[in-house]
Coordinates of C-alpha atoms and ligand atoms in Angstrom, one line a residue:
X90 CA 108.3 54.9 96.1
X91 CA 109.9 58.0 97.1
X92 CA 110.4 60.2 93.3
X93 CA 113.7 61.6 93.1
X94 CA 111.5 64.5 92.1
X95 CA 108.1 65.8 91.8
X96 CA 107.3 69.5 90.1
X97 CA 105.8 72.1 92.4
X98 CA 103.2 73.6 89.8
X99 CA 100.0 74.8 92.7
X100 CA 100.5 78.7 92.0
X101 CA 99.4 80.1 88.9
X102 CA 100.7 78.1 86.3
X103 CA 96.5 76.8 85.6
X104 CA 95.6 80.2 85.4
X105 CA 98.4 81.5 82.8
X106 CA 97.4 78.4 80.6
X107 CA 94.0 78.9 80.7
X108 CA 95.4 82.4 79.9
X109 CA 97.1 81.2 76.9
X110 CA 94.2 78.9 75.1
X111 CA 91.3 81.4 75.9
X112 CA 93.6 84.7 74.0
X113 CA 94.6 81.7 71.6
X114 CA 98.1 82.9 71.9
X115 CA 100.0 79.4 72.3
X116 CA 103.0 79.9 69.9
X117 CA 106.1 81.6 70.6
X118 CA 104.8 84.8 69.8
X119 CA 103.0 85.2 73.0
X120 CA 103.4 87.6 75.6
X121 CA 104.4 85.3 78.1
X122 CA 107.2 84.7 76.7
X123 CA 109.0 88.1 77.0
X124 CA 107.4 88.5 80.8
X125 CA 109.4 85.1 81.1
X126 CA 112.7 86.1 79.9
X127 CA 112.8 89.1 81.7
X128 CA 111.8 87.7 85.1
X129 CA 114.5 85.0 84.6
X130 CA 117.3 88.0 83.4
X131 CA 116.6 90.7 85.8
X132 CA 116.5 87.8 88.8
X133 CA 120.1 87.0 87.8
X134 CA 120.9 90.8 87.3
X135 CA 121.5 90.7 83.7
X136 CA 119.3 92.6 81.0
X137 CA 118.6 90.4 78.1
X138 CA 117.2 86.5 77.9
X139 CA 116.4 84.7 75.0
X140 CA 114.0 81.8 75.8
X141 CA 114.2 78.1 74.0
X142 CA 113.4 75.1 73.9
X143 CA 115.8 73.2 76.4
X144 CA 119.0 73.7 78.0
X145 CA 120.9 72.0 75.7
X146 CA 119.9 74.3 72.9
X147 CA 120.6 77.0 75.2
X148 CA 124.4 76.4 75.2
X149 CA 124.1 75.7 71.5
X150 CA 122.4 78.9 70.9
X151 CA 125.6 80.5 73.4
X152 CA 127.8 78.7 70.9
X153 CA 126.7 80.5 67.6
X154 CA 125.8 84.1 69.6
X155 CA 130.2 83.8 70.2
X156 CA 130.7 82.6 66.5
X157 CA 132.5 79.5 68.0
X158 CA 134.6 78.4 65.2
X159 CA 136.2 75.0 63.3
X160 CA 138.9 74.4 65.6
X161 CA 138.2 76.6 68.2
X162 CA 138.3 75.1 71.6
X163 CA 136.4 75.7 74.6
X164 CA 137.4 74.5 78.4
X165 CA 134.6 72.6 80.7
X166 CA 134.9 69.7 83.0
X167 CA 135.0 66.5 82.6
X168 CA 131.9 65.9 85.0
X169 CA 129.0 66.8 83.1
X170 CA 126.2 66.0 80.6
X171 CA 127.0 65.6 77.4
X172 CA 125.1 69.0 76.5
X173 CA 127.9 71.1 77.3
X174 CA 130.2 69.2 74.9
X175 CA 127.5 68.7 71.9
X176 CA 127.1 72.2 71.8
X177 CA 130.7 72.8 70.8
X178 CA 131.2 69.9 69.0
X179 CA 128.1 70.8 66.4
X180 CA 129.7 73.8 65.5
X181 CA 133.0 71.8 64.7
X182 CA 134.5 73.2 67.9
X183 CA 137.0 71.2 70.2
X184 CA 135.9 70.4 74.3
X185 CA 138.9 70.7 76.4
X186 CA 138.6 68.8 79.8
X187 CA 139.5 69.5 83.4
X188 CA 139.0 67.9 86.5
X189 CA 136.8 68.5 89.0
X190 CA 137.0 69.0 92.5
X191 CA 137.1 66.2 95.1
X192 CA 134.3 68.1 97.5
X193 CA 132.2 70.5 95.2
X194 CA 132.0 68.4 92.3
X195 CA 132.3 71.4 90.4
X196 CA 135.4 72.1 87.5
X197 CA 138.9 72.0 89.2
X198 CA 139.4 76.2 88.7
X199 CA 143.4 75.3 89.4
X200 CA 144.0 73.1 86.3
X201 CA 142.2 75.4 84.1
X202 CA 145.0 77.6 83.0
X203 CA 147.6 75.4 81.5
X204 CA 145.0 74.1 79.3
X205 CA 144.7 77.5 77.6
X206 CA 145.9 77.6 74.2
X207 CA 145.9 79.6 71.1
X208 CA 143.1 78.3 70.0
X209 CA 140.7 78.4 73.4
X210 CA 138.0 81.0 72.6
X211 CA 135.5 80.0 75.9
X212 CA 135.7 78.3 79.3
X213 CA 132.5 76.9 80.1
X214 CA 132.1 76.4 84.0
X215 CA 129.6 74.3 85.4
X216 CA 127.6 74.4 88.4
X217 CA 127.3 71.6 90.2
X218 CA 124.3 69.5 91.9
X219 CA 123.6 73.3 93.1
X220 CA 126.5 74.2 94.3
X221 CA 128.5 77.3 92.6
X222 CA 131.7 77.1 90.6
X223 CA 134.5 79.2 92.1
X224 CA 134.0 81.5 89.6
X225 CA 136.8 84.7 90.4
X226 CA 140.1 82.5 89.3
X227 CA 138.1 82.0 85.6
X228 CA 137.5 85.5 85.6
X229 CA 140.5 86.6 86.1
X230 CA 141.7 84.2 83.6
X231 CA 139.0 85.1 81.1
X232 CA 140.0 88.7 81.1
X233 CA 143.9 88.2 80.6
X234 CA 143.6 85.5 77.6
X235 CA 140.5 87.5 76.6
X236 CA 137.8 84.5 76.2
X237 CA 134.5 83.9 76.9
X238 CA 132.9 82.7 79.9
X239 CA 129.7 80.4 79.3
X240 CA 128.3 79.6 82.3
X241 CA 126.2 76.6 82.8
X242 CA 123.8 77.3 85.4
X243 CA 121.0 74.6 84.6
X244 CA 121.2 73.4 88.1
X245 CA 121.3 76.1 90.2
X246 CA 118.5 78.5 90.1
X247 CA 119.0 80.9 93.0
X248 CA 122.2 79.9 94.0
X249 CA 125.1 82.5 94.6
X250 CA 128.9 83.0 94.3
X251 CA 130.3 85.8 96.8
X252 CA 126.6 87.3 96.7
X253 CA 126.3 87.0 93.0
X254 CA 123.6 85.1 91.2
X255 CA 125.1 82.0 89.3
X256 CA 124.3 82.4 85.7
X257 CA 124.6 86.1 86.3
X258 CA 128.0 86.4 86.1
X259 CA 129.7 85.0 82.8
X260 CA 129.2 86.9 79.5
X261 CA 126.7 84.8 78.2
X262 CA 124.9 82.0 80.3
X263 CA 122.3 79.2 80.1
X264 CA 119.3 77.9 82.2
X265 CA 117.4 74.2 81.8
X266 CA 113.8 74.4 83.1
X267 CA 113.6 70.7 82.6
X268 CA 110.6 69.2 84.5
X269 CA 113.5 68.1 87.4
X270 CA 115.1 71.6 87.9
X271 CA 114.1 74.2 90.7
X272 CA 112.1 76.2 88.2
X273 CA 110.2 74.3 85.7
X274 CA 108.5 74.7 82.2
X275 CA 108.2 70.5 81.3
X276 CA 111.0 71.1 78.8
X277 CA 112.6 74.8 78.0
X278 CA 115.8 76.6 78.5
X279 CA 117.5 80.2 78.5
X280 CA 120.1 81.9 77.4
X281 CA 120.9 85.1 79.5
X282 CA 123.2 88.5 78.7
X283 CA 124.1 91.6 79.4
X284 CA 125.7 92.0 76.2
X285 CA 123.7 93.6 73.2
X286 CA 125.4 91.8 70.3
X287 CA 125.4 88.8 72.3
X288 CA 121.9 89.3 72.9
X289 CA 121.1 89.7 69.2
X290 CA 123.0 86.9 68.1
X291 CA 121.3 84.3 70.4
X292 CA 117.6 85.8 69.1
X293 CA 118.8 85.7 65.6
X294 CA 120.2 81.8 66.0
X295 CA 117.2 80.8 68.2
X296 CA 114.7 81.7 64.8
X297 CA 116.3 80.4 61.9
X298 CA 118.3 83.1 61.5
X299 CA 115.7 85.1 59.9
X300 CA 116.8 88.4 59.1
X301 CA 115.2 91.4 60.1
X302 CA 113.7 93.4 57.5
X303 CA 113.9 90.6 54.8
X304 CA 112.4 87.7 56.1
X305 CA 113.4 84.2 54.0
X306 CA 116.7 85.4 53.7
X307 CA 119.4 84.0 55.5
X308 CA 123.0 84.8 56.1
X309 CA 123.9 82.1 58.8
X310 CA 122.5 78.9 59.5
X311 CA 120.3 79.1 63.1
X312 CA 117.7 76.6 64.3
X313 CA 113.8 76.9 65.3
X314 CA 114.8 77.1 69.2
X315 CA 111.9 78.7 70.1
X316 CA 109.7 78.0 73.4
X317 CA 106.2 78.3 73.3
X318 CA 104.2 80.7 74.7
X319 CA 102.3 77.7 77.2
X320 CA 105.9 76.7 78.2
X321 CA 106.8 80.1 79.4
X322 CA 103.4 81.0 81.1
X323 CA 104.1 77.9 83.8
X324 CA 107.5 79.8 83.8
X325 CA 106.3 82.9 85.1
X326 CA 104.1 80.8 87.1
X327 CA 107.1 79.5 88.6
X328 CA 109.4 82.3 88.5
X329 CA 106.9 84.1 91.2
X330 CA 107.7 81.5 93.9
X331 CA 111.6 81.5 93.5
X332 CA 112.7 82.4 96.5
X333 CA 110.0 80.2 97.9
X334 CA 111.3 77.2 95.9
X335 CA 115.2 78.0 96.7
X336 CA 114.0 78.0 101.0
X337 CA 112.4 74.1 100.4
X338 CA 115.7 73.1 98.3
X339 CA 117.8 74.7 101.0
X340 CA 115.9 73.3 104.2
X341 CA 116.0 69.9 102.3
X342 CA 119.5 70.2 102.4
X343 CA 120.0 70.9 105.8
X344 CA 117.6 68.4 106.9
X345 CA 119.4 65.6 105.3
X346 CA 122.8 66.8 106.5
X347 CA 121.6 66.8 110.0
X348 CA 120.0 63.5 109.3
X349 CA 123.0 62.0 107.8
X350 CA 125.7 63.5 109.7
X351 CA 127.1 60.4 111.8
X352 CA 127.4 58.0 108.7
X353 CA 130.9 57.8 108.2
X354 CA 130.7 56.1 104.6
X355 CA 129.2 58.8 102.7
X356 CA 130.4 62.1 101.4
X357 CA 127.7 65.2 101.6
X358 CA 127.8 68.2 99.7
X359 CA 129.5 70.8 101.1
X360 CA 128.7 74.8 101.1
X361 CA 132.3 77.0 100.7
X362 CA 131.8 79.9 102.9
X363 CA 131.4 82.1 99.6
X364 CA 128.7 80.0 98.5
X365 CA 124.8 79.4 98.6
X366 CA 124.2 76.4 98.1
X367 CA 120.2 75.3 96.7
X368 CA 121.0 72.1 96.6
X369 CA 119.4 70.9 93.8
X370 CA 119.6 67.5 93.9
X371 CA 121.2 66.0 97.1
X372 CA 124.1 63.9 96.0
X373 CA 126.4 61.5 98.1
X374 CA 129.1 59.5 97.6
X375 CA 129.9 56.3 98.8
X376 CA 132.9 54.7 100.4
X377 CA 134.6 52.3 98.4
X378 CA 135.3 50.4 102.2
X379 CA 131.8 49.6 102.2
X380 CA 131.7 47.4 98.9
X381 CA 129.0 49.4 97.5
X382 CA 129.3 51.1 94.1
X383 CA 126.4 54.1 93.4
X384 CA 124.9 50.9 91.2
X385 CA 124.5 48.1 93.9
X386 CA 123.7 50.8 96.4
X387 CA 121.3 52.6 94.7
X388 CA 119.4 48.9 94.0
X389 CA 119.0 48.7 98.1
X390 CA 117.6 52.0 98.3
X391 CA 115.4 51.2 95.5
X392 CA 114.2 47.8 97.0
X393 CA 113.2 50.2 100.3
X394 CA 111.4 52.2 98.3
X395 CA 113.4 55.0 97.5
X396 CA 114.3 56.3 93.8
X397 CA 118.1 57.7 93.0
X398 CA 119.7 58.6 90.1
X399 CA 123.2 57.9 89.6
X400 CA 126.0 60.4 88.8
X401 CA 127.3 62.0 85.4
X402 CA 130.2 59.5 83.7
X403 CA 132.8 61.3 82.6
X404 CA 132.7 63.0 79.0
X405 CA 136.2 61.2 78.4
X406 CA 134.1 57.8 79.0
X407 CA 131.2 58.8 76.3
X408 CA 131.8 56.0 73.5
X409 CA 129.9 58.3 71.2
X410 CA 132.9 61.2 71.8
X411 CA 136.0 58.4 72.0
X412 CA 134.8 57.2 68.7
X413 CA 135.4 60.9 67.1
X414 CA 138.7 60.9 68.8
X415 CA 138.2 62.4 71.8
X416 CA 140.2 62.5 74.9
X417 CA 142.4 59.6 74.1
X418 CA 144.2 58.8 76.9
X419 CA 143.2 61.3 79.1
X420 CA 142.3 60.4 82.6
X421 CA 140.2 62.3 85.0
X422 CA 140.3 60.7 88.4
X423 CA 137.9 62.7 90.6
X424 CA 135.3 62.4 88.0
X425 CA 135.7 58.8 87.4
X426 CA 135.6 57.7 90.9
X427 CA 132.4 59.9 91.4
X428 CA 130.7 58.6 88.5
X429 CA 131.0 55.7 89.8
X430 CA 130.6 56.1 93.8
X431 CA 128.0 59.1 93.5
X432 CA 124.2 59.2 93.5
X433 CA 121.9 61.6 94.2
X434 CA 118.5 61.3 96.7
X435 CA 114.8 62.1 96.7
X436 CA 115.0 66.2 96.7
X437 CA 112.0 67.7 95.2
X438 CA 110.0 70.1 95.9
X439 CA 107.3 68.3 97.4
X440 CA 109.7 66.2 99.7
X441 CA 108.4 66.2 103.2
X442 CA 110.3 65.8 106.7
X443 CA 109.5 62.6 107.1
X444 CA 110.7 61.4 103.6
X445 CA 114.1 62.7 104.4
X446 CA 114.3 60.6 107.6
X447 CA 113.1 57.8 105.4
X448 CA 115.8 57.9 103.4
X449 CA 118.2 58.6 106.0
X450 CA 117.3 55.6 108.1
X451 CA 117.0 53.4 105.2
X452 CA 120.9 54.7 104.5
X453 CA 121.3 53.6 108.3
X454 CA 119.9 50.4 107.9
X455 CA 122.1 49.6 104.4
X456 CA 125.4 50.8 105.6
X457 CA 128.1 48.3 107.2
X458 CA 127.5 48.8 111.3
Ligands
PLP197 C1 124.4 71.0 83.9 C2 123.4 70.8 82.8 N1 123.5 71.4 81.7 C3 122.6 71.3 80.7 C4 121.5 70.5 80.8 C5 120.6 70.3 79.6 O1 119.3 70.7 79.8 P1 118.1 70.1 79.1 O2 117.8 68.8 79.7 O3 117.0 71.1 79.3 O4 118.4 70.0 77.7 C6 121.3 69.8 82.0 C7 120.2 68.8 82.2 O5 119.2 68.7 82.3 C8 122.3 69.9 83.0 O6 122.2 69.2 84.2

């Protein structure tokens, strides 16, 4: 079987562990964990990160360093993971829904504005698959409603907007290092600033809330977010072969685009000409001409040998949110045909040449003639 993904850990990610166990220093307190958050926050140009555990405590953690309120809503796309919204909604917040856009995948910037409202305190772009958000039109909006941007940038390590570094350039954004993103820690997450209070808020919500100077004493209610010190030592492992990582994802991309490029039933990603793409995972989307769904097309792939994993379904699908009364009605029809015509292909790190043409002649071999 081809793995959608396989983690690139051969650099020195056996040597920081062994690191780790021989000083004994394998809580958070370590020092790895401080080299880790400032490699992560000075590669994206900002000065502060607060390690955790995951990226979906990171955009929890970006919640309470805002104060998001009761009532207080916050504006992301439809296409997502249900991260983005859980984060709002456990602080009793409201996750307003836009589109997204037919060939980037990413949050439909031109419907954003006329779901501002009095109450919107955050819009919470998502980068998609890799593939940056058009981020100048939120920015501009941000600054003349005065809210928050939150970027989620989970799946784009090393990717860039206009020669900007995604999750570089929101007020206060977040980072998976999940064992299937471009730089890896098995589980962990960051949150990353430029913004002092920000900054200070996020540490403060990561431990408990403890405050400083009288320890069992708490003022707000925080969480024990912390990563551990073995976590980040395979992140600074890992965060020394960035730019080595970003080249595979890239080359990846173009091999399979050149590889793909006469099949006229599948939609590629595409690269604006103000963005870098890093192509995290390579997702296509299927014709509806052909009879296949993602579902019935990713079972052929798999019968050849060759793992997928389907697309996001839309947040204003999640039972678990319709049953809190959610989104009803609301209909979002680029995500809902994606979720279910979209998949995405073997594209990790350790993908060789060959398994690209693999997959693309097995494509070949599936598709209608
Ligand atoms: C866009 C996006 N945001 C947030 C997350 C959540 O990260 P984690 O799995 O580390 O909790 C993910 C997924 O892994 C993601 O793809």
């Amino acid at each position: 079987m081809i793995p959608v993904n396989e983690p690139l850990l051969n650099g020195n990610e056996k040597k920081y562990l062994m690191e780790c166990i021989d000083t004994g220093w394998i809580s958070s307190e370590g020092p790895f964990v401080r080299s880790f958050e400032e490699m992560v926050a000075s590669y994206v140009g900002l000065q502060h990160g607060i390690a955790v555990c995951n990226g979906t405590v990171a955009l929890e953690v970006a919640m309470s360093a805002i104060d998001l309120k009761p009532g207080e809503e916050v504006i992301m796309p439809a296409f997502t993971i249900i991260s983005c919204a859980l984060a709002v909604i456990r602080r009793g917040g409201v996750p307003v829904l836009v589109d997204v856009e037919a060939d980037t995948w990413c949050m439909d910037i031109n419907q954003v504005k006329d779901k501002i409202t009095k109450k919107t305190k955050a819009i919470m772009p998502v980068h998609m698959y890799g593939h940056p958000v058009d981020m100048d039109p939120i920015i501009y909006l941000a600054e003349k409603y005065g809210l928050y941007i939150i970027e989620d940038a989970a799946e784009v390590h090393g990717a860039e907007y206009k020669g900007r570094k995604c999750g570089g350039i929101g007020h206060i954004n977040c980072f998976s290092f999940y064992a299937n993103k471009i730089i890896t820690t098995g589980e962990g997450g960051m949150v990353v600033t430029n913004d002092n209070r920000l900054s200070e808020r996020a540490r403060l919500h990561r431990n408990l809330c403890f405050k400083e100077g009288r320890r069992f004493y708490h003022e707000e209610l925080g969480g024990n977010y912390r990563i551990t010190n073995l976590q980040a030592a395979v992140g600074t492992a890992q965060m020394e072969r960035i730019d080595e990582f970003v080249g595979i994802k890239r080359r990846n991309g173009a091999s399979y685009n050149k590889h793909l490029t006469d099949i006229k039933w599948i939609q590629k990603p595409v690269e604006k000409k103000w963005a870098k793409n890093v192509y995290w995972m390579y997702g296509i989307v299927i014709s509806e001409t052909t009879g296949f769904t993602a579902e019935s097309f990713a079972r052929q792939l798999s019968e050849k040998e060759i793992a997928t994993r389907p697309y996001f379904l839309g947040m204003h699908e999640q039972p678990a949110l319709c049953k809190m009364g959610f989104f009803s009605n609301e209909s979002y029809p680029v995500t809902e045909r994606i979720s279910k015509q979209g998949l995405y292909l073997p594209s990790g790190l350790t993908l060789s040449e060959r398994d690209i043409q693999k997959v693309a002649a097995a494509i070949k071999e599936i598709m209608p003639k």
